[in-house]
């Protein structure tokens, strides 16, 4: 299959890649760019493990074609920590044991970060509904909800 | 005479002592930062230079004879480097082995990973391709011509047990019945477990209730699909990185299935993205190895979610009957159950384990349990967290609820009156040792949850669960670095992500050093002696036995080094608070030496300080739990809302309590999902209709409430820290607890799983005239 050439921005870096017209953004990130922090749980938009932001919008990267992302700004889990310093959400996820196996964690963190940008003081219910697109099979969600609420509070008082 | 199994197994008696580290929170979790930054490497994240992509062609039929497979056109696709079918794998004779909590048979394992004479389910592999790209591999799959003779199929367990049902295996005659039948049957095995005199037991009863229950298969639903990457080198060495709960067991299976020397195979367990029992079986690994051997390139294979649902083990769908008798004053006199469990395409469901758990929470003198393991045209079942137990607990705990009401007792007091305690004779063999069941019931009874007021259409349900703590082969190596920091290599897979921390805490406690000085990682199959898989809640319980033994071995060596420095006998040195000290003032007046002091000098005084353990850990220290749930039932839609949930469980000793809470919550939510929504749905043609997360709906964050957890600690007498397995019990009670709660909210009992809105609504409608008439 003939590949297309795309130039775009990922986590602030200019990136060029070639992809088949049928490859998704998730395939491009993982298989072409070897940015494997973004996970694939279903490939059909149902689990949220592949969450990234595309020009600031939270999307399932398995539902976006690689060929569509030219000249956009993409943020992935790899761009979340600032050097050694973890984002407050990342730290709170660790502190609250909001991750067990961790396969859902990158997607949940990207989605939670977007939530706090839109709503710095979400209620428990708002957190639960916002994260309803991100499946976690290990934790039962409680510690995730607590971690997000705690991170929100810390970020508000910062 | 052959030694009795278990007679060489190890247990270390419980030692009561003050603990500094075990039971606290670790300073850091070795896996956590990599997981939150996306750097942790799961199987699908591995890539090798020159790798090909492997894909599997799967049967579209539920049951068919495979007449021929023509791969010529597929092989001609540019970029295709290898195609394999049944002809590329040696046939296997009947040979059984343990794989997690279930038994496997190599004759079936080879047929399950690649169909031979017949396909037995929608999704059964018939061929596999390796190509330079996924698109080339997919193109090739479409060009493989398989000629099938479609056969009648059977999906459900009751239908499969009928004498005129389509038969999956013409050579399968029911075992466990005398005389062995002459006609083949889908009932692979009949098992029986008895205690006392069942008839006499029912005669003593004033109230006897008998009910029938049905449950649908559910899937483990781990978020990481199975993935493997294999590299068969020209020298005949095999390397495999894969998603597994037991890399040593996988190595043994690959060696057997492909007839290779074990020593030539290295299997590395990648970071695991959830397993819950579902990653106890090889699926892709042997295919990837053979594709690699054929193509002379590394081969990477990753399942799609559709493949995970269609072809990896769900748990059994079941049909059960439960009959229990009680006296007027609430004493259970007899318990009888029949368990009919689907095993899927090949024999070997969880029915033997499930049969053991049926009444084991209660002290009942007369018991009869009969189980049937039944093949049908579905994927071969795999273990799923306390495999088989939630379904029969649904039946038993529902009937107990009815009986409690019948004799006018509240559900907890009724259970307390009949609860198993130390010394209770089980119906499957042993007497129970010290257990914490009564304590969980008492804590539940005293819990503030019990005082919460319930409104209209709201109800409260209670149910309990029991599961084992598996022992088995476990190895560990501990190396003390020259600076006194410690590396521990463990051989069990850390399936939850908290296992490495828990083992580090135990080692730190033993050595008397801070947890941050201990690094635990999983070794590949060349690093240690054989380790059984992480199953049966054994990860921390059995894993820590090996690390305790290895720590004590290292301490012995450290004391030897101190003795050489002080020029005294080793027996004159003791280990206390992370230091070697003279055993008494008579030995001499020496300054204590820390592990770091000793490690620095050990090289020239006999060699590096290290410790080992290669054990067969004894099974023991079962876990018990009690759950309370409040629901509200929407009479218009049949939807059940979980209002509050409380879980009390005996952990023996909680090593890392916050993590245990998380496992409790996760297990309970899986149980809630199993109870209220999840089910496999098949079409008339025997194909799976909901192989995706859209239609197979696992709980999401907005579906569930907070789960209150309470840890009870009744030490396991067979473990130096008293640790019990905790991972599986939490999934057992939810179906029953929810069903009981729905009854107390509506007056309607549901005995057909899942307790989903259509089922609830139908039951309410059916009951409406009766209730109105009352
Ligand atoms: S992988 Fe994209 S939503 Fe599941
Ligand atoms: S931590 Fe395992 S899926 Fe969320």
PDB file of N, CA and C in Angstrom, chain B residues 203-291:
ATOM      1  N   UNK B 203     -33.918 -35.117  56.409  1.00  0.00           N
ATOM      2  CA  UNK B 203     -34.972 -35.569  57.324  1.00  0.00           C
ATOM      3  C   UNK B 203     -34.995 -34.753  58.608  1.00  0.00           C
ATOM      4  N   UNK B 204     -33.817 -34.307  59.032  1.00  0.00           N
ATOM      5  CA  UNK B 204     -33.759 -33.516  60.278  1.00  0.00           C
ATOM      6  C   UNK B 204     -34.256 -32.087  60.083  1.00  0.00           C
ATOM      7  N   UNK B 205     -34.407 -31.676  58.830  1.00  0.00           N
ATOM      8  CA  UNK B 205     -34.722 -30.268  58.564  1.00  0.00           C
ATOM      9  C   UNK B 205     -36.203 -29.982  58.742  1.00  0.00           C
ATOM     10  N   UNK B 206     -36.498 -28.754  59.184  1.00  0.00           N
ATOM     11  CA  UNK B 206     -37.896 -28.315  59.245  1.00  0.00           C
ATOM     12  C   UNK B 206     -38.278 -27.567  57.984  1.00  0.00           C
ATOM     13  N   UNK B 207     -37.273 -27.025  57.334  1.00  0.00           N
ATOM     14  CA  UNK B 207     -37.549 -26.258  56.112  1.00  0.00           C
ATOM     15  C   UNK B 207     -36.478 -26.614  55.083  1.00  0.00           C
ATOM     16  N   UNK B 208     -36.937 -27.032  53.904  1.00  0.00           N
ATOM     17  CA  UNK B 208     -35.995 -27.379  52.837  1.00  0.00           C
ATOM     18  C   UNK B 208     -36.347 -26.540  51.615  1.00  0.00           C
ATOM     19  N   UNK B 209     -35.348 -25.878  51.041  1.00  0.00           N
ATOM     20  CA  UNK B 209     -35.606 -25.099  49.818  1.00  0.00           C
ATOM     21  C   UNK B 209     -34.673 -25.585  48.720  1.00  0.00           C
ATOM     22  N   UNK B 210     -35.247 -25.791  47.548  1.00  0.00           N
ATOM     23  CA  UNK B 210     -34.457 -26.241  46.400  1.00  0.00           C
ATOM     24  C   UNK B 210     -34.713 -25.289  45.235  1.00  0.00           C
ATOM     25  N   UNK B 211     -33.654 -24.811  44.618  1.00  0.00           N
ATOM     26  CA  UNK B 211     -33.784 -23.847  43.514  1.00  0.00           C
ATOM     27  C   UNK B 211     -32.791 -24.169  42.414  1.00  0.00           C
ATOM     28  N   UNK B 212     -33.072 -23.562  41.243  1.00  0.00           N
ATOM     29  CA  UNK B 212     -32.229 -23.774  40.072  1.00  0.00           C
ATOM     30  C   UNK B 212     -31.712 -22.410  39.589  1.00  0.00           C
ATOM     31  N   UNK B 213     -30.469 -22.358  39.167  1.00  0.00           N
ATOM     32  CA  UNK B 213     -29.860 -21.079  38.753  1.00  0.00           C
ATOM     33  C   UNK B 213     -29.144 -21.247  37.415  1.00  0.00           C
ATOM     34  N   UNK B 214     -29.055 -20.157  36.694  1.00  0.00           N
ATOM     35  CA  UNK B 214     -28.322 -20.180  35.420  1.00  0.00           C
ATOM     36  C   UNK B 214     -27.435 -18.936  35.327  1.00  0.00           C
ATOM     37  N   UNK B 215     -26.210 -19.142  34.861  1.00  0.00           N
ATOM     38  CA  UNK B 215     -25.348 -17.975  34.616  1.00  0.00           C
ATOM     39  C   UNK B 215     -24.739 -18.074  33.228  1.00  0.00           C
ATOM     40  N   UNK B 216     -24.496 -16.908  32.639  1.00  0.00           N
ATOM     41  CA  UNK B 216     -23.883 -16.822  31.312  1.00  0.00           C
ATOM     42  C   UNK B 216     -22.362 -16.712  31.465  1.00  0.00           C
ATOM     43  N   UNK B 217     -21.626 -17.148  30.452  1.00  0.00           N
ATOM     44  CA  UNK B 217     -20.174 -16.944  30.526  1.00  0.00           C
ATOM     45  C   UNK B 217     -19.856 -15.449  30.534  1.00  0.00           C
ATOM     46  N   UNK B 218     -18.803 -15.107  31.250  1.00  0.00           N
ATOM     47  CA  UNK B 218     -18.303 -13.728  31.252  1.00  0.00           C
ATOM     48  C   UNK B 218     -16.804 -13.779  30.988  1.00  0.00           C
ATOM     49  N   UNK B 219     -16.279 -12.681  30.521  1.00  0.00           N
ATOM     50  CA  UNK B 219     -14.853 -12.639  30.180  1.00  0.00           C
ATOM     51  C   UNK B 219     -14.076 -11.851  31.231  1.00  0.00           C
ATOM     52  N   UNK B 220     -12.809 -12.224  31.396  1.00  0.00           N
ATOM     53  CA  UNK B 220     -11.936 -11.523  32.344  1.00  0.00           C
ATOM     54  C   UNK B 220     -11.853 -10.039  31.992  1.00  0.00           C
ATOM     55  N   UNK B 221     -11.856  -9.733  30.711  1.00  0.00           N
ATOM     56  CA  UNK B 221     -11.917  -8.341  30.287  1.00  0.00           C
ATOM     57  C   UNK B 221     -10.694  -7.506  30.601  1.00  0.00           C
ATOM     58  N   UNK B 222      -9.541  -8.162  30.735  1.00  0.00           N
ATOM     59  CA  UNK B 222      -8.300  -7.396  30.889  1.00  0.00           C
ATOM     60  C   UNK B 222      -8.186  -6.405  29.722  1.00  0.00           C
ATOM     61  N   UNK B 223      -7.647  -5.217  30.024  1.00  0.00           N
ATOM     62  CA  UNK B 223      -7.631  -4.171  28.989  1.00  0.00           C
ATOM     63  C   UNK B 223      -6.518  -4.413  27.963  1.00  0.00           C
ATOM     64  N   UNK B 224      -5.511  -5.168  28.346  1.00  0.00           N
ATOM     65  CA  UNK B 224      -4.421  -5.455  27.397  1.00  0.00           C
ATOM     66  C   UNK B 224      -4.721  -6.754  26.644  1.00  0.00           C
ATOM     67  N   UNK B 225      -4.949  -6.681  25.335  1.00  0.00           N
ATOM     68  CA  UNK B 225      -5.123  -7.925  24.575  1.00  0.00           C
ATOM     69  C   UNK B 225      -3.831  -8.752  24.609  1.00  0.00           C
ATOM     70  N   UNK B 226      -3.963 -10.054  24.449  1.00  0.00           N
ATOM     71  CA  UNK B 226      -2.775 -10.915  24.412  1.00  0.00           C
ATOM     72  C   UNK B 226      -1.815 -10.444  23.321  1.00  0.00           C
ATOM     73  N   UNK B 227      -0.509 -10.475  23.617  1.00  0.00           N
ATOM     74  CA  UNK B 227       0.513 -10.101  22.640  1.00  0.00           C
ATOM     75  C   UNK B 227       1.761 -10.918  22.907  1.00  0.00           C
ATOM     76  N   UNK B 228       2.452 -11.287  21.832  1.00  0.00           N
ATOM     77  CA  UNK B 228       3.688 -12.069  21.968  1.00  0.00           C
ATOM     78  C   UNK B 228       4.638 -11.683  20.859  1.00  0.00           C
ATOM     79  N   UNK B 229       5.913 -11.747  21.171  1.00  0.00           N
ATOM     80  CA  UNK B 229       6.913 -11.581  20.130  1.00  0.00           C
ATOM     81  C   UNK B 229       7.937 -12.694  20.306  1.00  0.00           C
ATOM     82  N   UNK B 230       8.208 -13.404  19.209  1.00  0.00           N
ATOM     83  CA  UNK B 230       9.091 -14.568  19.291  1.00  0.00           C
ATOM     84  C   UNK B 230      10.229 -14.419  18.305  1.00  0.00           C
ATOM     85  N   UNK B 231      11.377 -14.907  18.725  1.00  0.00           N
ATOM     86  CA  UNK B 231      12.559 -14.848  17.874  1.00  0.00           C
ATOM     87  C   UNK B 231      13.230 -16.212  17.911  1.00  0.00           C
ATOM     88  N   UNK B 232      13.143 -16.919  16.799  1.00  0.00           N
ATOM     89  CA  UNK B 232      13.791 -18.232  16.702  1.00  0.00           C
ATOM     90  C   UNK B 232      15.091 -17.995  15.946  1.00  0.00           C
ATOM     91  N   UNK B 233      16.210 -18.102  16.644  1.00  0.00           N
ATOM     92  CA  UNK B 233      17.475 -17.740  15.994  1.00  0.00           C
ATOM     93  C   UNK B 233      17.994 -18.911  15.169  1.00  0.00           C
ATOM     94  N   UNK B 234      18.949 -18.611  14.317  1.00  0.00           N
ATOM     95  CA  UNK B 234      19.478 -19.658  13.459  1.00  0.00           C
ATOM     96  C   UNK B 234      20.144 -20.774  14.273  1.00  0.00           C
ATOM     97  N   UNK B 235      20.620 -20.435  15.459  1.00  0.00           N
ATOM     98  CA  UNK B 235      21.233 -21.468  16.294  1.00  0.00           C
ATOM     99  C   UNK B 235      20.220 -22.311  17.050  1.00  0.00           C
ATOM    100  N   UNK B 236      18.933 -22.069  16.793  1.00  0.00           N
ATOM    101  CA  UNK B 236      17.918 -22.886  17.452  1.00  0.00           C
ATOM    102  C   UNK B 236      17.546 -22.400  18.843  1.00  0.00           C
ATOM    103  N   UNK B 237      17.960 -21.173  19.179  1.00  0.00           N
ATOM    104  CA  UNK B 237      17.554 -20.585  20.452  1.00  0.00           C
ATOM    105  C   UNK B 237      16.218 -19.880  20.239  1.00  0.00           C
ATOM    106  N   UNK B 238      15.382 -19.932  21.239  1.00  0.00           N
ATOM    107  CA  UNK B 238      14.071 -19.286  21.128  1.00  0.00           C
ATOM    108  C   UNK B 238      13.936 -18.243  22.220  1.00  0.00           C
ATOM    109  N   UNK B 239      13.573 -17.032  21.820  1.00  0.00           N
ATOM    110  CA  UNK B 239      13.284 -15.989  22.807  1.00  0.00           C
ATOM    111  C   UNK B 239      11.836 -15.563  22.615  1.00  0.00           C
ATOM    112  N   UNK B 240      11.132 -15.432  23.727  1.00  0.00           N
ATOM    113  CA  UNK B 240       9.730 -15.014  23.651  1.00  0.00           C
ATOM    114  C   UNK B 240       9.478 -13.955  24.716  1.00  0.00           C
ATOM    115  N   UNK B 241       8.856 -12.864  24.330  1.00  0.00           N
ATOM    116  CA  UNK B 241       8.366 -11.863  25.273  1.00  0.00           C
ATOM    117  C   UNK B 241       6.849 -11.908  25.163  1.00  0.00           C
ATOM    118  N   UNK B 242       6.189 -12.046  26.282  1.00  0.00           N
ATOM    119  CA  UNK B 242       4.756 -12.254  26.133  1.00  0.00           C
ATOM    120  C   UNK B 242       3.961 -11.781  27.339  1.00  0.00           C
ATOM    121  N   UNK B 243       2.641 -11.707  27.147  1.00  0.00           N
ATOM    122  CA  UNK B 243       1.722 -11.322  28.227  1.00  0.00           C
ATOM    123  C   UNK B 243       1.282 -12.604  28.902  1.00  0.00           C
ATOM    124  N   UNK B 244       1.793 -12.852  30.069  1.00  0.00           N
ATOM    125  CA  UNK B 244       1.542 -14.131  30.737  1.00  0.00           C
ATOM    126  C   UNK B 244       1.501 -13.970  32.247  1.00  0.00           C
ATOM    127  N   UNK B 245       0.781 -14.853  32.890  1.00  0.00           N
ATOM    128  CA  UNK B 245       0.798 -14.921  34.353  1.00  0.00           C
ATOM    129  C   UNK B 245       1.802 -15.961  34.840  1.00  0.00           C
ATOM    130  N   UNK B 246       2.475 -16.629  33.899  1.00  0.00           N
ATOM    131  CA  UNK B 246       3.436 -17.643  34.328  1.00  0.00           C
ATOM    132  C   UNK B 246       4.380 -18.009  33.206  1.00  0.00           C
ATOM    133  N   UNK B 247       5.510 -17.315  33.138  1.00  0.00           N
ATOM    134  CA  UNK B 247       6.406 -17.549  32.009  1.00  0.00           C
ATOM    135  C   UNK B 247       7.092 -18.904  32.073  1.00  0.00           C
ATOM    136  N   UNK B 248       7.296 -19.431  33.283  1.00  0.00           N
ATOM    137  CA  UNK B 248       7.921 -20.758  33.369  1.00  0.00           C
ATOM    138  C   UNK B 248       6.964 -21.835  32.841  1.00  0.00           C
ATOM    139  N   UNK B 249       5.708 -21.693  33.179  1.00  0.00           N
ATOM    140  CA  UNK B 249       4.719 -22.656  32.687  1.00  0.00           C
ATOM    141  C   UNK B 249       4.597 -22.534  31.163  1.00  0.00           C
ATOM    142  N   UNK B 250       4.650 -21.309  30.672  1.00  0.00           N
ATOM    143  CA  UNK B 250       4.571 -21.120  29.220  1.00  0.00           C
ATOM    144  C   UNK B 250       5.782 -21.749  28.534  1.00  0.00           C
ATOM    145  N   UNK B 251       6.961 -21.585  29.153  1.00  0.00           N
ATOM    146  CA  UNK B 251       8.143 -22.199  28.548  1.00  0.00           C
ATOM    147  C   UNK B 251       7.941 -23.715  28.452  1.00  0.00           C
ATOM    148  N   UNK B 252       7.448 -24.296  29.535  1.00  0.00           N
ATOM    149  CA  UNK B 252       7.245 -25.750  29.536  1.00  0.00           C
ATOM    150  C   UNK B 252       6.255 -26.147  28.452  1.00  0.00           C
ATOM    151  N   UNK B 253       5.222 -25.341  28.278  1.00  0.00           N
ATOM    152  CA  UNK B 253       4.202 -25.685  27.281  1.00  0.00           C
ATOM    153  C   UNK B 253       4.732 -25.505  25.858  1.00  0.00           C
ATOM    154  N   UNK B 254       5.484 -24.440  25.637  1.00  0.00           N
ATOM    155  CA  UNK B 254       6.066 -24.237  24.303  1.00  0.00           C
ATOM    156  C   UNK B 254       7.012 -25.399  23.980  1.00  0.00           C
ATOM    157  N   UNK B 255       7.829 -25.769  24.955  1.00  0.00           N
ATOM    158  CA  UNK B 255       8.788 -26.863  24.744  1.00  0.00           C
ATOM    159  C   UNK B 255       8.058 -28.141  24.369  1.00  0.00           C
ATOM    160  N   UNK B 256       6.996 -28.422  25.096  1.00  0.00           N
ATOM    161  CA  UNK B 256       6.235 -29.644  24.855  1.00  0.00           C
ATOM    162  C   UNK B 256       5.533 -29.592  23.494  1.00  0.00           C
ATOM    163  N   UNK B 257       4.842 -28.491  23.253  1.00  0.00           N
ATOM    164  CA  UNK B 257       4.023 -28.403  22.034  1.00  0.00           C
ATOM    165  C   UNK B 257       4.874 -28.400  20.767  1.00  0.00           C
ATOM    166  N   UNK B 258       6.090 -27.850  20.867  1.00  0.00           N
ATOM    167  CA  UNK B 258       6.938 -27.760  19.675  1.00  0.00           C
ATOM    168  C   UNK B 258       8.103 -28.749  19.753  1.00  0.00           C
ATOM    169  N   UNK B 259       8.133 -29.544  20.819  1.00  0.00           N
ATOM    170  CA  UNK B 259       9.175 -30.546  21.019  1.00  0.00           C
ATOM    171  C   UNK B 259      10.582 -29.957  20.914  1.00  0.00           C
ATOM    172  N   UNK B 260      10.797 -28.978  21.757  1.00  0.00           N
ATOM    173  CA  UNK B 260      12.103 -28.313  21.838  1.00  0.00           C
ATOM    174  C   UNK B 260      12.668 -28.537  23.240  1.00  0.00           C
ATOM    175  N   UNK B 261      13.969 -28.378  23.378  1.00  0.00           N
ATOM    176  CA  UNK B 261      14.566 -28.443  24.709  1.00  0.00           C
ATOM    177  C   UNK B 261      14.188 -27.181  25.486  1.00  0.00           C
ATOM    178  N   UNK B 262      13.779 -27.362  26.715  1.00  0.00           N
ATOM    179  CA  UNK B 262      13.439 -26.203  27.550  1.00  0.00           C
ATOM    180  C   UNK B 262      14.607 -25.237  27.663  1.00  0.00           C
ATOM    181  N   UNK B 263      15.815 -25.783  27.759  1.00  0.00           N
ATOM    182  CA  UNK B 263      16.973 -24.927  28.004  1.00  0.00           C
ATOM    183  C   UNK B 263      17.237 -23.975  26.842  1.00  0.00           C
ATOM    184  N   UNK B 264      16.669 -24.283  25.688  1.00  0.00           N
ATOM    185  CA  UNK B 264      16.893 -23.393  24.543  1.00  0.00           C
ATOM    186  C   UNK B 264      15.848 -22.277  24.456  1.00  0.00           C
ATOM    187  N   UNK B 265      14.894 -22.320  25.348  1.00  0.00           N
ATOM    188  CA  UNK B 265      13.802 -21.343  25.269  1.00  0.00           C
ATOM    189  C   UNK B 265      13.913 -20.365  26.428  1.00  0.00           C
ATOM    190  N   UNK B 266      13.909 -19.092  26.122  1.00  0.00           N
ATOM    191  CA  UNK B 266      13.859 -18.070  27.177  1.00  0.00           C
ATOM    192  C   UNK B 266      12.539 -17.329  27.038  1.00  0.00           C
ATOM    193  N   UNK B 267      11.739 -17.371  28.078  1.00  0.00           N
ATOM    194  CA  UNK B 267      10.487 -16.608  28.044  1.00  0.00           C
ATOM    195  C   UNK B 267      10.595 -15.484  29.064  1.00  0.00           C
ATOM    196  N   UNK B 268      10.289 -14.277  28.618  1.00  0.00           N
ATOM    197  CA  UNK B 268      10.269 -13.125  29.513  1.00  0.00           C
ATOM    198  C   UNK B 268       8.828 -12.665  29.659  1.00  0.00           C
ATOM    199  N   UNK B 269       8.409 -12.527  30.909  1.00  0.00           N
ATOM    200  CA  UNK B 269       7.070 -12.003  31.156  1.00  0.00           C
ATOM    201  C   UNK B 269       7.150 -10.482  31.059  1.00  0.00           C
ATOM    202  N   UNK B 270       6.470  -9.928  30.086  1.00  0.00           N
ATOM    203  CA  UNK B 270       6.431  -8.467  29.963  1.00  0.00           C
ATOM    204  C   UNK B 270       5.553  -7.916  31.083  1.00  0.00           C
ATOM    205  N   UNK B 271       5.601  -6.613  31.288  1.00  0.00           N
ATOM    206  CA  UNK B 271       4.666  -5.992  32.245  1.00  0.00           C
ATOM    207  C   UNK B 271       3.267  -6.449  31.822  1.00  0.00           C
ATOM    208  N   UNK B 272       2.458  -6.858  32.783  1.00  0.00           N
ATOM    209  CA  UNK B 272       1.170  -7.467  32.432  1.00  0.00           C
ATOM    210  C   UNK B 272       0.029  -6.465  32.544  1.00  0.00           C
ATOM    211  N   UNK B 273      -0.747  -6.357  31.472  1.00  0.00           N
ATOM    212  CA  UNK B 273      -1.883  -5.424  31.460  1.00  0.00           C
ATOM    213  C   UNK B 273      -3.173  -6.090  31.883  1.00  0.00           C
ATOM    214  N   UNK B 274      -3.123  -6.770  33.008  1.00  0.00           N
ATOM    215  CA  UNK B 274      -4.313  -7.455  33.519  1.00  0.00           C
ATOM    216  C   UNK B 274      -4.372  -8.889  33.039  1.00  0.00           C
ATOM    217  N   UNK B 275      -4.798  -9.782  33.919  1.00  0.00           N
ATOM    218  CA  UNK B 275      -4.901 -11.190  33.541  1.00  0.00           C
ATOM    219  C   UNK B 275      -6.120 -11.841  34.168  1.00  0.00           C
ATOM    220  N   UNK B 276      -6.201 -11.782  35.492  1.00  0.00           N
ATOM    221  CA  UNK B 276      -7.342 -12.316  36.247  1.00  0.00           C
ATOM    222  C   UNK B 276      -7.588 -13.790  35.959  1.00  0.00           C
ATOM    223  N   UNK B 277      -6.538 -14.504  35.584  1.00  0.00           N
ATOM    224  CA  UNK B 277      -6.684 -15.924  35.248  1.00  0.00           C
ATOM    225  C   UNK B 277      -6.708 -16.163  33.750  1.00  0.00           C
ATOM    226  N   UNK B 278      -7.029 -15.130  32.993  1.00  0.00           N
ATOM    227  CA  UNK B 278      -7.164 -15.276  31.536  1.00  0.00           C
ATOM    228  C   UNK B 278      -5.835 -15.368  30.806  1.00  0.00           C
ATOM    229  N   UNK B 279      -4.741 -15.086  31.492  1.00  0.00           N
ATOM    230  CA  UNK B 279      -3.441 -15.183  30.819  1.00  0.00           C
ATOM    231  C   UNK B 279      -2.620 -16.341  31.398  1.00  0.00           C
ATOM    232  N   UNK B 280      -3.361 -17.419  31.690  1.00  0.00           N
ATOM    233  CA  UNK B 280      -2.734 -18.647  32.167  1.00  0.00           C
ATOM    234  C   UNK B 280      -2.507 -19.644  31.035  1.00  0.00           C
ATOM    235  N   UNK B 281      -2.906 -19.293  29.824  1.00  0.00           N
ATOM    236  CA  UNK B 281      -2.871 -20.268  28.733  1.00  0.00           C
ATOM    237  C   UNK B 281      -2.130 -19.731  27.523  1.00  0.00           C
ATOM    238  N   UNK B 282      -1.384 -20.626  26.835  1.00  0.00           N
ATOM    239  CA  UNK B 282      -0.735 -20.199  25.591  1.00  0.00           C
ATOM    240  C   UNK B 282      -1.788 -20.135  24.485  1.00  0.00           C
ATOM    241  N   UNK B 283      -1.697 -19.105  23.699  1.00  0.00           N
ATOM    242  CA  UNK B 283      -2.524 -18.978  22.497  1.00  0.00           C
ATOM    243  C   UNK B 283      -1.602 -18.654  21.319  1.00  0.00           C
ATOM    244  N   UNK B 284      -0.986 -17.455  21.400  1.00  0.00           N
ATOM    245  CA  UNK B 284      -0.178 -16.969  20.278  1.00  0.00           C
ATOM    246  C   UNK B 284       1.248 -17.509  20.293  1.00  0.00           C
ATOM    247  N   UNK B 285       1.768 -17.795  21.490  1.00  0.00           N
ATOM    248  CA  UNK B 285       3.211 -18.044  21.635  1.00  0.00           C
ATOM    249  C   UNK B 285       3.733 -19.139  20.704  1.00  0.00           C
ATOM    250  N   UNK B 286       3.115 -20.337  20.704  1.00  0.00           N
ATOM    251  CA  UNK B 286       3.664 -21.379  19.834  1.00  0.00           C
ATOM    252  C   UNK B 286       3.556 -21.005  18.352  1.00  0.00           C
ATOM    253  N   UNK B 287       2.508 -20.274  17.998  1.00  0.00           N
ATOM    254  CA  UNK B 287       2.349 -19.873  16.598  1.00  0.00           C
ATOM    255  C   UNK B 287       3.462 -18.907  16.211  1.00  0.00           C
ATOM    256  N   UNK B 288       3.738 -17.957  17.089  1.00  0.00           N
ATOM    257  CA  UNK B 288       4.778 -16.966  16.793  1.00  0.00           C
ATOM    258  C   UNK B 288       6.138 -17.637  16.668  1.00  0.00           C
ATOM    259  N   UNK B 289       6.411 -18.616  17.525  1.00  0.00           N
ATOM    260  CA  UNK B 289       7.712 -19.306  17.462  1.00  0.00           C
ATOM    261  C   UNK B 289       7.838 -20.050  16.130  1.00  0.00           C
ATOM    262  N   UNK B 290       6.802 -20.747  15.737  1.00  0.00           N
ATOM    263  CA  UNK B 290       6.894 -21.531  14.501  1.00  0.00           C
ATOM    264  C   UNK B 290       6.931 -20.615  13.271  1.00  0.00           C
ATOM    265  N   UNK B 291       6.180 -19.526  13.329  1.00  0.00           N
ATOM    266  CA  UNK B 291       6.271 -18.559  12.222  1.00  0.00           C
ATOM    267  C   UNK B 291       7.679 -17.985  12.134  1.00  0.00           C
TER     268      UNK B 291
END
